[in-house]
Tab-separated table of C-alpha atoms and ligand atoms in Angstrom:
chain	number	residue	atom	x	y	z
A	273	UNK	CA	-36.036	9.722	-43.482
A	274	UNK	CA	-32.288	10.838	-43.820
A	275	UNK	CA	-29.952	8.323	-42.483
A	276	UNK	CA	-27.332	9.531	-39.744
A	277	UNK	CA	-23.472	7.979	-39.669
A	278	UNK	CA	-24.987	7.176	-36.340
A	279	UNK	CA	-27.790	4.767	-37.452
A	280	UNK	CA	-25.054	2.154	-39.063
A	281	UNK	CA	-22.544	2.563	-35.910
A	282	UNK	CA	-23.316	-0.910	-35.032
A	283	UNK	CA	-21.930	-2.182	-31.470
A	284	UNK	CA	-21.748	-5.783	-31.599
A	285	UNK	CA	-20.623	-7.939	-28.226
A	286	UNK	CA	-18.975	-11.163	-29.039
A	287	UNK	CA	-20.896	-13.620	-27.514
A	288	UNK	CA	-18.446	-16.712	-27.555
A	289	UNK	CA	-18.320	-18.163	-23.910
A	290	UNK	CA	-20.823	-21.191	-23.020
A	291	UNK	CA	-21.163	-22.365	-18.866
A	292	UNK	CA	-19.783	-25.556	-20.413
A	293	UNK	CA	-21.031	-27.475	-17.936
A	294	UNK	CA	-18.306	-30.923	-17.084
A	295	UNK	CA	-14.794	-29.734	-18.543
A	296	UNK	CA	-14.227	-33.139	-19.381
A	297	UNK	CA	-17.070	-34.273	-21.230
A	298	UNK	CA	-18.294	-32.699	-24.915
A	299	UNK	CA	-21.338	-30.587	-25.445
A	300	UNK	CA	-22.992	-33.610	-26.596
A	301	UNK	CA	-22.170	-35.483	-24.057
A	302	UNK	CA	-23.522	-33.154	-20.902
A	303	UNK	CA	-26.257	-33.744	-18.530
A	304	UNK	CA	-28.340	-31.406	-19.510
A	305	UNK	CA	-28.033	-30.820	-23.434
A	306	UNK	CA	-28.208	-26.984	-23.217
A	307	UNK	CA	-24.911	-26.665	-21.642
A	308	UNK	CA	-23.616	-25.102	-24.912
A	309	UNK	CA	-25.795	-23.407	-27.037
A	310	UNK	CA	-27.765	-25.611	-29.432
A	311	UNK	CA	-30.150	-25.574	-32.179
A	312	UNK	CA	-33.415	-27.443	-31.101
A	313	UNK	CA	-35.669	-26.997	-33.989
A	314	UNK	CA	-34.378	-26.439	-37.935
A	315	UNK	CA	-37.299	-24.792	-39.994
A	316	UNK	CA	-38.139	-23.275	-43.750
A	317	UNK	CA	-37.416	-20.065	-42.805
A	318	UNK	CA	-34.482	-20.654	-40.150
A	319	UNK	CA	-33.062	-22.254	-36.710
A	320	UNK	CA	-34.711	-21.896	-33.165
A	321	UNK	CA	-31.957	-21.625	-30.692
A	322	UNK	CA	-31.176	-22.790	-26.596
A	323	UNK	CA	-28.733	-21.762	-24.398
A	324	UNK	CA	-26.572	-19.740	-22.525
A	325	UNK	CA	-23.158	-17.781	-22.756
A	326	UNK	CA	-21.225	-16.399	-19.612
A	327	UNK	CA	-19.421	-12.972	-18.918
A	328	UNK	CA	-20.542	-11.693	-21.906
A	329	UNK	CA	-19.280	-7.829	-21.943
A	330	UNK	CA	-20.848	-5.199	-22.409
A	331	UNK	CA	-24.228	-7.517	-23.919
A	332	UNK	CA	-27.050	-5.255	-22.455
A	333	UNK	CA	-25.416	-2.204	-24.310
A	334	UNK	CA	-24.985	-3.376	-27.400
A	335	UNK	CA	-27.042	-3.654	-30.570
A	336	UNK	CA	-26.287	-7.130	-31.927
A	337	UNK	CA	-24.928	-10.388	-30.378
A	338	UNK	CA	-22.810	-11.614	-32.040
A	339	UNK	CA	-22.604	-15.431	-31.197
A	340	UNK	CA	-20.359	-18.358	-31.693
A	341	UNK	CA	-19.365	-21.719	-30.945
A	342	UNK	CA	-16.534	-21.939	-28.044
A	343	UNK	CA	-14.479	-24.241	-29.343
A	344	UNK	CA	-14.239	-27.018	-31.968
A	345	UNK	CA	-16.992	-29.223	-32.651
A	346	UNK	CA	-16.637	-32.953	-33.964
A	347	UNK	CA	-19.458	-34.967	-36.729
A	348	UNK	CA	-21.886	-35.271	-33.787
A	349	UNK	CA	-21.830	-32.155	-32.286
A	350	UNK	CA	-23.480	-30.578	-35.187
A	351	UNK	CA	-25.938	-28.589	-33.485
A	352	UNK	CA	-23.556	-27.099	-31.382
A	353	UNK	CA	-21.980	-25.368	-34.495
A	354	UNK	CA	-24.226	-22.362	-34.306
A	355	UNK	CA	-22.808	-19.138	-34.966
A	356	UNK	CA	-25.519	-16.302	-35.808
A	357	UNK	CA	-26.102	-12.112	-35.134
A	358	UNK	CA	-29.266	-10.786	-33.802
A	359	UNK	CA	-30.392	-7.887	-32.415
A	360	UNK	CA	-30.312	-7.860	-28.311
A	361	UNK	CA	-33.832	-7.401	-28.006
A	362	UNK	CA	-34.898	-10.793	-29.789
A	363	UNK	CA	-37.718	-12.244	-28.173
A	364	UNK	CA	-36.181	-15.090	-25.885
A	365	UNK	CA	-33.084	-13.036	-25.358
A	366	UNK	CA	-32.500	-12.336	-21.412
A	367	UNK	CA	-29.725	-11.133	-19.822
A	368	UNK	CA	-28.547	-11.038	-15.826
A	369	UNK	CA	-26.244	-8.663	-15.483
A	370	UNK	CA	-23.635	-7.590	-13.083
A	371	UNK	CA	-21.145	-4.824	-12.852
A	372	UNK	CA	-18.502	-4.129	-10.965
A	373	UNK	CA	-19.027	-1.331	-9.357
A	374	UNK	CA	-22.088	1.143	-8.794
A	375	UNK	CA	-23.085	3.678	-10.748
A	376	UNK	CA	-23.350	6.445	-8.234
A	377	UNK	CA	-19.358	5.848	-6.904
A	378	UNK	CA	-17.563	9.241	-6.626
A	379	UNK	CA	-14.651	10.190	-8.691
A	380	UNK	CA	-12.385	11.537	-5.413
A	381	UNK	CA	-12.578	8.034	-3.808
A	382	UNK	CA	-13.359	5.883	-6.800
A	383	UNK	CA	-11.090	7.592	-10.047
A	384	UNK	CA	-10.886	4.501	-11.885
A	385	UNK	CA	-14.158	2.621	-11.298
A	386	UNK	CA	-16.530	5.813	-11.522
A	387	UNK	CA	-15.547	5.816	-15.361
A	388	UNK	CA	-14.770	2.433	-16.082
A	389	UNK	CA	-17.403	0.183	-15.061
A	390	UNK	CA	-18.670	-2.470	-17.549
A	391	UNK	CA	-22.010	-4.453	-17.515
A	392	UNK	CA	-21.141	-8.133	-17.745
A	393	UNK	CA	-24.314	-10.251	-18.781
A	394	UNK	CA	-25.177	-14.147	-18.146
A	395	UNK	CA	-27.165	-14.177	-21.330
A	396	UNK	CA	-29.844	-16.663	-21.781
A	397	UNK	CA	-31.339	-17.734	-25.161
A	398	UNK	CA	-34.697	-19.333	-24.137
A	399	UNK	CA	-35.994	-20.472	-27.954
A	400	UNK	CA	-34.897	-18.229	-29.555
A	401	UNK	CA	-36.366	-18.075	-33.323
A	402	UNK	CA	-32.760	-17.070	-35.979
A	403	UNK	CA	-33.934	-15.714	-39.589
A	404	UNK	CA	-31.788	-17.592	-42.072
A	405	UNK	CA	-30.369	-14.107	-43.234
A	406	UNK	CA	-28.689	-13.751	-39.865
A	407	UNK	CA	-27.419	-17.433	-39.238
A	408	UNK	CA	-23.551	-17.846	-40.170
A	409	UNK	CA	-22.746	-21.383	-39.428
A	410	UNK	CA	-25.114	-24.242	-39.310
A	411	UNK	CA	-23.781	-27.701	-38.574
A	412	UNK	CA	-20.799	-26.908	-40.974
A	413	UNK	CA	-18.376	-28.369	-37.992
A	414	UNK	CA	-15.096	-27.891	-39.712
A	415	UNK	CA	-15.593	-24.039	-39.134
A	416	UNK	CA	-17.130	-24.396	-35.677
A	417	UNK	CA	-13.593	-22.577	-34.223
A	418	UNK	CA	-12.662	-20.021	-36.626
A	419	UNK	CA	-14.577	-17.249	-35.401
A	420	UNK	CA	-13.840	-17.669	-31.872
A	421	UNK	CA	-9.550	-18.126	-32.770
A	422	UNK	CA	-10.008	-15.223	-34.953
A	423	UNK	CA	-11.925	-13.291	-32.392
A	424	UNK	CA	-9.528	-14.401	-29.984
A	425	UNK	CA	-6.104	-12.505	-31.449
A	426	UNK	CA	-8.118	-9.096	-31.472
A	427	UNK	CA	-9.773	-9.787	-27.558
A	428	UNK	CA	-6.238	-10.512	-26.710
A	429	UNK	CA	-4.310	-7.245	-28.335
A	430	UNK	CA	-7.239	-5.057	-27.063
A	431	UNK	CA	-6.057	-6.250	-23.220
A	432	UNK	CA	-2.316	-5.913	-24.481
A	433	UNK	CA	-3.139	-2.038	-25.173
A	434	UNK	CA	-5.188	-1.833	-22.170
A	435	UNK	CA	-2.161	-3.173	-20.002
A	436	UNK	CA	0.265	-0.937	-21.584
A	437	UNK	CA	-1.579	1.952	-20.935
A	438	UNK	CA	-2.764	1.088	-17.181
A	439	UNK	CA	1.390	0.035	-17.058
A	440	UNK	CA	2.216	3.318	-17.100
A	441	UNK	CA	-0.170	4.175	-14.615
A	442	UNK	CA	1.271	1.764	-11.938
A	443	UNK	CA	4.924	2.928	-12.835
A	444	UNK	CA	4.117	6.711	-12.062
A	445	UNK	CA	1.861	6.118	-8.968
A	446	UNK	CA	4.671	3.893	-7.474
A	447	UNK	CA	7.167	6.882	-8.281
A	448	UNK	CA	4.909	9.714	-6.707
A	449	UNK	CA	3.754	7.357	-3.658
A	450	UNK	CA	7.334	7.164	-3.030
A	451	UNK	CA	8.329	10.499	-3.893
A	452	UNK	CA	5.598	12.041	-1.283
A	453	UNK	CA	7.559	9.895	1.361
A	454	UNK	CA	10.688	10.886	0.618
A	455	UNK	CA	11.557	7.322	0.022
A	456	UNK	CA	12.625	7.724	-3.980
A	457	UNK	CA	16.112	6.984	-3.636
A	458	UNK	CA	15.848	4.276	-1.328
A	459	UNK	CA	17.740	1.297	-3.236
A	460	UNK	CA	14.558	-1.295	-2.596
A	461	UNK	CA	11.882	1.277	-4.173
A	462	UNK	CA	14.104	1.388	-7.061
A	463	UNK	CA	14.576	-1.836	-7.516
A	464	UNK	CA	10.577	-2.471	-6.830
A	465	UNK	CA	10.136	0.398	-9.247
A	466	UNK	CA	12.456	-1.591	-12.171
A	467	UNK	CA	10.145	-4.823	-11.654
A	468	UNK	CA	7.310	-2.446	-12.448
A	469	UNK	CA	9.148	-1.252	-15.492
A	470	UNK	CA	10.388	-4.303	-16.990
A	471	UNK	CA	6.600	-5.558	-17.171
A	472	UNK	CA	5.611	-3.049	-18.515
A	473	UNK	CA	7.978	-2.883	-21.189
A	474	UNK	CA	7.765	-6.339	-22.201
A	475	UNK	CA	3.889	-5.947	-22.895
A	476	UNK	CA	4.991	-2.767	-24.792
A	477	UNK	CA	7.971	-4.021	-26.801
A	478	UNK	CA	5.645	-7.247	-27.426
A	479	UNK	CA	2.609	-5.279	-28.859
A	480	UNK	CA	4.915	-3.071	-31.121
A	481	UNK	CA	6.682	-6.122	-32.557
A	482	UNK	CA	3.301	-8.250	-33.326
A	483	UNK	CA	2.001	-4.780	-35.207
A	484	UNK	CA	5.348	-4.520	-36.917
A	485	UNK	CA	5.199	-7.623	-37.879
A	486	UNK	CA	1.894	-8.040	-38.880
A	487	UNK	CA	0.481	-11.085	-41.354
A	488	UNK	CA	-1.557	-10.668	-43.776
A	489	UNK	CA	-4.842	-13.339	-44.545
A	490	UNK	CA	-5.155	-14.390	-47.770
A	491	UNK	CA	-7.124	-13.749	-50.483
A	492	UNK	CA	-8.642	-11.004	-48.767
A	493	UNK	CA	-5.641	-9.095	-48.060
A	494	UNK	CA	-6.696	-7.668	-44.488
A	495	UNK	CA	-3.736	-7.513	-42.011
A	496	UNK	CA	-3.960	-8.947	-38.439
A	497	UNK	CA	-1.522	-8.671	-35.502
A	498	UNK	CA	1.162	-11.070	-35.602
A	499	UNK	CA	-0.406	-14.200	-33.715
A	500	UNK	CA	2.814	-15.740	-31.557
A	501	UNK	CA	3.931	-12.263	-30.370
A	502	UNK	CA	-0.112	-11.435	-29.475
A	503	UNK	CA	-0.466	-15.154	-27.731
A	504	UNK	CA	3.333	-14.683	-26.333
A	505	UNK	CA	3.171	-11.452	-24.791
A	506	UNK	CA	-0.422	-11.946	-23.467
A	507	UNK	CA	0.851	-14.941	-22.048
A	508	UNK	CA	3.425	-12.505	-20.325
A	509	UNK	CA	1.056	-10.129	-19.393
A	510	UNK	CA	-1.277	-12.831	-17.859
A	511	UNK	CA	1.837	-15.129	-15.986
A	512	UNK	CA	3.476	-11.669	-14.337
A	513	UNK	CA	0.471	-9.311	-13.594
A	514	UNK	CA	-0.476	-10.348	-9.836
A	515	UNK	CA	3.072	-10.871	-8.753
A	516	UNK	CA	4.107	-7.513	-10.866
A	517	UNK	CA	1.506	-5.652	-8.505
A	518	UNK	CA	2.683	-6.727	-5.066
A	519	UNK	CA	5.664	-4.265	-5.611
A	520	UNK	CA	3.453	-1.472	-6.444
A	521	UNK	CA	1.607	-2.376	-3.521
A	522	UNK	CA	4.590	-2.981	-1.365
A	523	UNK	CA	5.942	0.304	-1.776
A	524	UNK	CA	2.996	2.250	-1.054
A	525	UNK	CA	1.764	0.597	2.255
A	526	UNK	CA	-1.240	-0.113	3.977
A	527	UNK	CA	-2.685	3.418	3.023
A	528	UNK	CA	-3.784	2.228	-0.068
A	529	UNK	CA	-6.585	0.193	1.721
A	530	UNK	CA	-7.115	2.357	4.745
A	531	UNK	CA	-6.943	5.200	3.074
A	532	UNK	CA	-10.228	7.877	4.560
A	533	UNK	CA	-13.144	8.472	1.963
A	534	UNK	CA	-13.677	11.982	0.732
A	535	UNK	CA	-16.770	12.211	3.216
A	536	UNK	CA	-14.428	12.243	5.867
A	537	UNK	CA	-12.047	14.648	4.544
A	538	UNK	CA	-14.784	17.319	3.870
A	539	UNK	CA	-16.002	17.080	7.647
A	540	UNK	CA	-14.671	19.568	9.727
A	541	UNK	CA	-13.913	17.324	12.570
A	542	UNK	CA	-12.304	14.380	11.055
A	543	UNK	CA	-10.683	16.644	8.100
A	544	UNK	CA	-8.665	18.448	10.348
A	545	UNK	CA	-7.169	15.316	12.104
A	546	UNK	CA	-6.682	14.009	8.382
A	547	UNK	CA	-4.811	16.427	6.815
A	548	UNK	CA	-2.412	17.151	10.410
A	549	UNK	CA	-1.657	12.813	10.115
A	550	UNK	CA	-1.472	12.700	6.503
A	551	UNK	CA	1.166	15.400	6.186
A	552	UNK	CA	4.730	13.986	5.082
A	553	UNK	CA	6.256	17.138	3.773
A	554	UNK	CA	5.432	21.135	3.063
A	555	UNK	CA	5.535	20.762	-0.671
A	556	UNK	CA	3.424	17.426	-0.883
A	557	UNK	CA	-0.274	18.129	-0.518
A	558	UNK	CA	-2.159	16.379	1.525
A	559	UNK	CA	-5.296	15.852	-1.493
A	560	UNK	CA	-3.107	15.041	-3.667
A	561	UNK	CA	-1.585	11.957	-1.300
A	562	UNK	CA	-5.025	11.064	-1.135
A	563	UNK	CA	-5.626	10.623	-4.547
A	564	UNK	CA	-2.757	8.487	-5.177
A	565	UNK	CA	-3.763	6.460	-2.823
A	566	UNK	CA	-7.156	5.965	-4.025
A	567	UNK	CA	-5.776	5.320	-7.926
A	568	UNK	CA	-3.557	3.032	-6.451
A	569	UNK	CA	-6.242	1.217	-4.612
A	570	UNK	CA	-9.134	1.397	-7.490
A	571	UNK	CA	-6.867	0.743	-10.066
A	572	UNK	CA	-5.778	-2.539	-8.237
A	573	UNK	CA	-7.061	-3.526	-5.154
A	574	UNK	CA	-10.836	-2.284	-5.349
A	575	UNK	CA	-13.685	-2.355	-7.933
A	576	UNK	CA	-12.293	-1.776	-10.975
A	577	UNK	CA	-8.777	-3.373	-9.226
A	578	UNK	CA	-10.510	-6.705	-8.528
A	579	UNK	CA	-12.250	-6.658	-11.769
A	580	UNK	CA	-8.933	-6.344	-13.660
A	581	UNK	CA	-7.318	-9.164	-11.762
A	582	UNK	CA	-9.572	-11.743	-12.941
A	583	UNK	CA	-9.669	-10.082	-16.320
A	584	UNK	CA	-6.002	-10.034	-16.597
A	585	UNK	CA	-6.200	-14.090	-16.486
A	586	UNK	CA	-9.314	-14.742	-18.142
A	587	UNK	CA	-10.198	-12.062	-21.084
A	588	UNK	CA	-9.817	-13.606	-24.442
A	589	UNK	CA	-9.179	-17.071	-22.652
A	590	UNK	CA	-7.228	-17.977	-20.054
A	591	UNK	CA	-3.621	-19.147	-19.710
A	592	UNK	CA	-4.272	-22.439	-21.921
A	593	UNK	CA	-5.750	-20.694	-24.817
A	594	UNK	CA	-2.735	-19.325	-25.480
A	595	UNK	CA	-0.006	-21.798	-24.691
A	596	UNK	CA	-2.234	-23.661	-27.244
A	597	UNK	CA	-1.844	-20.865	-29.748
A	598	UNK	CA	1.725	-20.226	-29.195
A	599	UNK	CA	2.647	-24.046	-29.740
A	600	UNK	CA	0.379	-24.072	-32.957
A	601	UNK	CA	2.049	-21.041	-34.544
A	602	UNK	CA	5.793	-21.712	-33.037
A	603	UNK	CA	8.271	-22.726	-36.302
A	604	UNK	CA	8.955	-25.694	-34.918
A	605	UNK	CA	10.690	-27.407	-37.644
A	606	UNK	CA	13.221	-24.474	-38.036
A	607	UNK	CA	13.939	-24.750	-34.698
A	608	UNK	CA	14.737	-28.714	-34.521
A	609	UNK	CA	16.778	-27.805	-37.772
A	610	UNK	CA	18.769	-25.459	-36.068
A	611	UNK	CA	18.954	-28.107	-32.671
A	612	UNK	CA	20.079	-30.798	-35.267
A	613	UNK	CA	23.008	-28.620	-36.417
A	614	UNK	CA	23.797	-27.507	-33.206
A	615	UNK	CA	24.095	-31.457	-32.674
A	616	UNK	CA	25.741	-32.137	-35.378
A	617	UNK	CA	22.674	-34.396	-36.828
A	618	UNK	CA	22.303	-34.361	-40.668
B	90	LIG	C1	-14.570	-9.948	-16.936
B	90	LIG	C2	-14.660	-10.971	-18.020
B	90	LIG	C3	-15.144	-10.589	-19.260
B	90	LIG	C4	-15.327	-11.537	-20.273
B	90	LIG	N1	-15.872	-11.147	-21.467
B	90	LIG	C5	-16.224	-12.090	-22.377
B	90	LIG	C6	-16.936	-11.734	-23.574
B	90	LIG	O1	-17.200	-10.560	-23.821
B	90	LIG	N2	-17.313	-12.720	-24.419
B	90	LIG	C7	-17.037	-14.019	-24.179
B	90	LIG	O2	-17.425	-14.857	-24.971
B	90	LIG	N3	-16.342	-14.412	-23.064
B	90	LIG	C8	-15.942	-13.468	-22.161
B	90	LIG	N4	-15.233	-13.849	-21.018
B	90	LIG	C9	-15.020	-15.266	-20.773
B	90	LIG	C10	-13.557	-15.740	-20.771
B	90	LIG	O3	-13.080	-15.897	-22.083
B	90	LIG	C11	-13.575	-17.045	-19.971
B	90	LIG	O4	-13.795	-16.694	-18.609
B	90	LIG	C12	-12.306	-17.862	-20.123
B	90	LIG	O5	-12.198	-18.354	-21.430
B	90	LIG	C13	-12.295	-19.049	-19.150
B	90	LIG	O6	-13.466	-19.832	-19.288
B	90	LIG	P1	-14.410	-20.120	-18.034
B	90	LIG	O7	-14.645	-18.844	-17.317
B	90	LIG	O8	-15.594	-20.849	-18.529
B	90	LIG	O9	-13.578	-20.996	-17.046
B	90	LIG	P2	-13.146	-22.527	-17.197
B	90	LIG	O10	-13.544	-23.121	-18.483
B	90	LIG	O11	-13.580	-23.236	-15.980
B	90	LIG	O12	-11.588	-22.341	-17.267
B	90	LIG	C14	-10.817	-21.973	-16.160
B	90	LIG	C15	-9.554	-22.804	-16.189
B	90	LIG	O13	-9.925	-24.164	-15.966
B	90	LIG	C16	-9.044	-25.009	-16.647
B	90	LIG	N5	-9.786	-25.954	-17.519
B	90	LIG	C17	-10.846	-25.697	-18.305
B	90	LIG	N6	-11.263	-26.810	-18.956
B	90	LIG	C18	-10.440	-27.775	-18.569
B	90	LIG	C19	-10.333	-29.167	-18.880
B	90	LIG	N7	-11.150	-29.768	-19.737
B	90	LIG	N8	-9.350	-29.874	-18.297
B	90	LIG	C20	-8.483	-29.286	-17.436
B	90	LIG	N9	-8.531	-27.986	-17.098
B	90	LIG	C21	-9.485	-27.247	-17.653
B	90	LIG	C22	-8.128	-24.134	-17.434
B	90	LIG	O14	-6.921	-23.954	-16.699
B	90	LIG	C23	-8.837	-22.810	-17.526
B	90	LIG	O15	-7.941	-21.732	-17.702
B	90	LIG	C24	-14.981	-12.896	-20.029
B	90	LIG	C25	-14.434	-13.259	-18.781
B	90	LIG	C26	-14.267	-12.326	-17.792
B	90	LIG	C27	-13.698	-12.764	-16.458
């Protein structure tokens, strides 16, 4: 049979995240051994496989899982460096998923989460039997982290192009929320409006610089985004997001929760008493208002809103992952050189 460009458009999720189980303690060192995913039986013809990894994205849409270690792994934590692909219908494979939102939302009260909702999956490997062909890593510990860091700088540059783009978003609905009040010009929405754009900017100016300034790995040659301006700025991004959104939400008021549902608006009865008390001005219409409001409140106070405030923290790691990245790739020694001739220190 003729092959189709389709039939080798692989979707892979990256499967990276184990329940960990005690923070403090190492997988070897847990309760219950499966806390990170494990090999339990070695054979001729490859590894048998226990476990589980959390929040996995997108898992029960994919064609392969793509899994990896978590973290590190020291001498006796050699099972625990397992890193393999196989298809998502493996026997042993299951996966609980949740999403977000429901599929049958409508777009009028629900523009963002209609289109954007994503199938996390709490995916469980119950012996599950790996073909030596598709196994990656096997015990070899010193590699145990690669994947995962490497992983890691494209995870965290897909959320700095997400937040760019959904930036924009905020800054415009906080200008036409304010603009259908007649409250542009007021000096506190401008100022609430420059908080908006200075995040926003920051996340932008920090994405452009780390593909500017791109590094290259060696001796393959493939470029990367720069790693200390993709940990730095989604550092940024992560510190500033939920205080960056109380001034979008500030300026638009309580509307953006109480807001009626389209139901409402299309009944006779209640329509008519919403569009005479929704009315702010002949030129704004009264639809319209309501659709701004309901961006506003999907986009950050709803489904997709409450989604994306976790996310913001937690996608590709959360706030320690990178101030561990940042202080491994920081030039530290040309900086105490120039603080020692600041100081006058030879
Ligand atoms: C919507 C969503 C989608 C995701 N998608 C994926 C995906 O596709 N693939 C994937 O592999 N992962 C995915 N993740 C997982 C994400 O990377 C993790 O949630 C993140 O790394 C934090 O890990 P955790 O949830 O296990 O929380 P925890 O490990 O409990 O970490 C939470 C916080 O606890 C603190 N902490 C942790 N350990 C210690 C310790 N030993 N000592 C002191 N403090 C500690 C840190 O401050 C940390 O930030 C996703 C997460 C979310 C929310």
């Amino acid at each position: 049979m003729q092959q189709s460009p389709r039939d080798n458009d692989l979707r892979g999720a990256e499967v990276i995240t184990d329940p960990k189980g005690d923070r403090k303690r190492r997988a070897n060192e847990q309760d219950d051994p499966d806390l990170y995913v494990r090999i339990v039986e070695r054979r001729e013809d490859g590894i048998v496989v226990r476990g589980a990894k959390l929040h996995i994205t997108a898992a029960s849409l994919v064609h392969e899982l793509v899994v990896m270690p978590t973290k590190g792994m020291r001498p006796e934590e050699a099972d625990y460096a397992v890193s393999f692909s196989i298809p998502v219908n493996t026997p042993g494979v299951s996966i609980i998923n949740r999403s977000f939102a429901p599929a049958e939302l409508n777009e009028f009260d629900y523009p963002a989460s209609s289109h954007h909702s994503m199938p996390e999956g709490f995916v469980v490997f119950d012996d599950v039997f790996v073909p030596w062909d598709r196994v990656f890593l096997a015990g070899e510990v010193e590699l145990a982290s690669v994947l995962a860091r490497s992983l890691g700088l494209w995870e965290r540059t897909g959320g700095l192009v997400e937040s760019v783009r959904n930036g924009e978003l905020y800054i415009g609905l906080a200008q036409l929320v304010s603009e259908m009040q007649g409250k542009d010009k007021d000096p506190v929405v401008q100022s609430s409006l420059s908080e908006l754009i200075v995040y926003q900017e920051m996340i932008r100016m920090g994405l452009d610089y780390a593909c500017e300034h791109y590094e290259t790995s060696q001796p393959s040659g493939m470029v990367f985004p720069n790693t200390l301006a993709v940990n730095a700025t989604k550092y940024y991004l992560a510190a500033n997001f939920h205080q960056t959104i109380k001034y979008l939400h500030d300026l638009a008021g309580g509307l953006v929760i109480t807001v009626p549902m389209e139901a409402d608006l299309r009944n006779e009865e209640s329509g008519k008493f919403i569009r005479k008390y929704l009315y702010t001005r002949k030129d704004v219409d009264i639809e319209a208002r309501m659709r701004v409001y309901n961006l506003i409140r999907d986009l950050t106070a709803d489904a997709y809103g409450g989604w994306w405030f976790v996310v913001a923290l937690q996608s590709g790691g959360g706030l320690p992952a990178q101030r561990t990245m940042m202080n491994r790739t920081f030039d530290m020694e040309k900086a105490k050189a120039a603080a020692r001739k600041a100081a006058g220190i030879s």
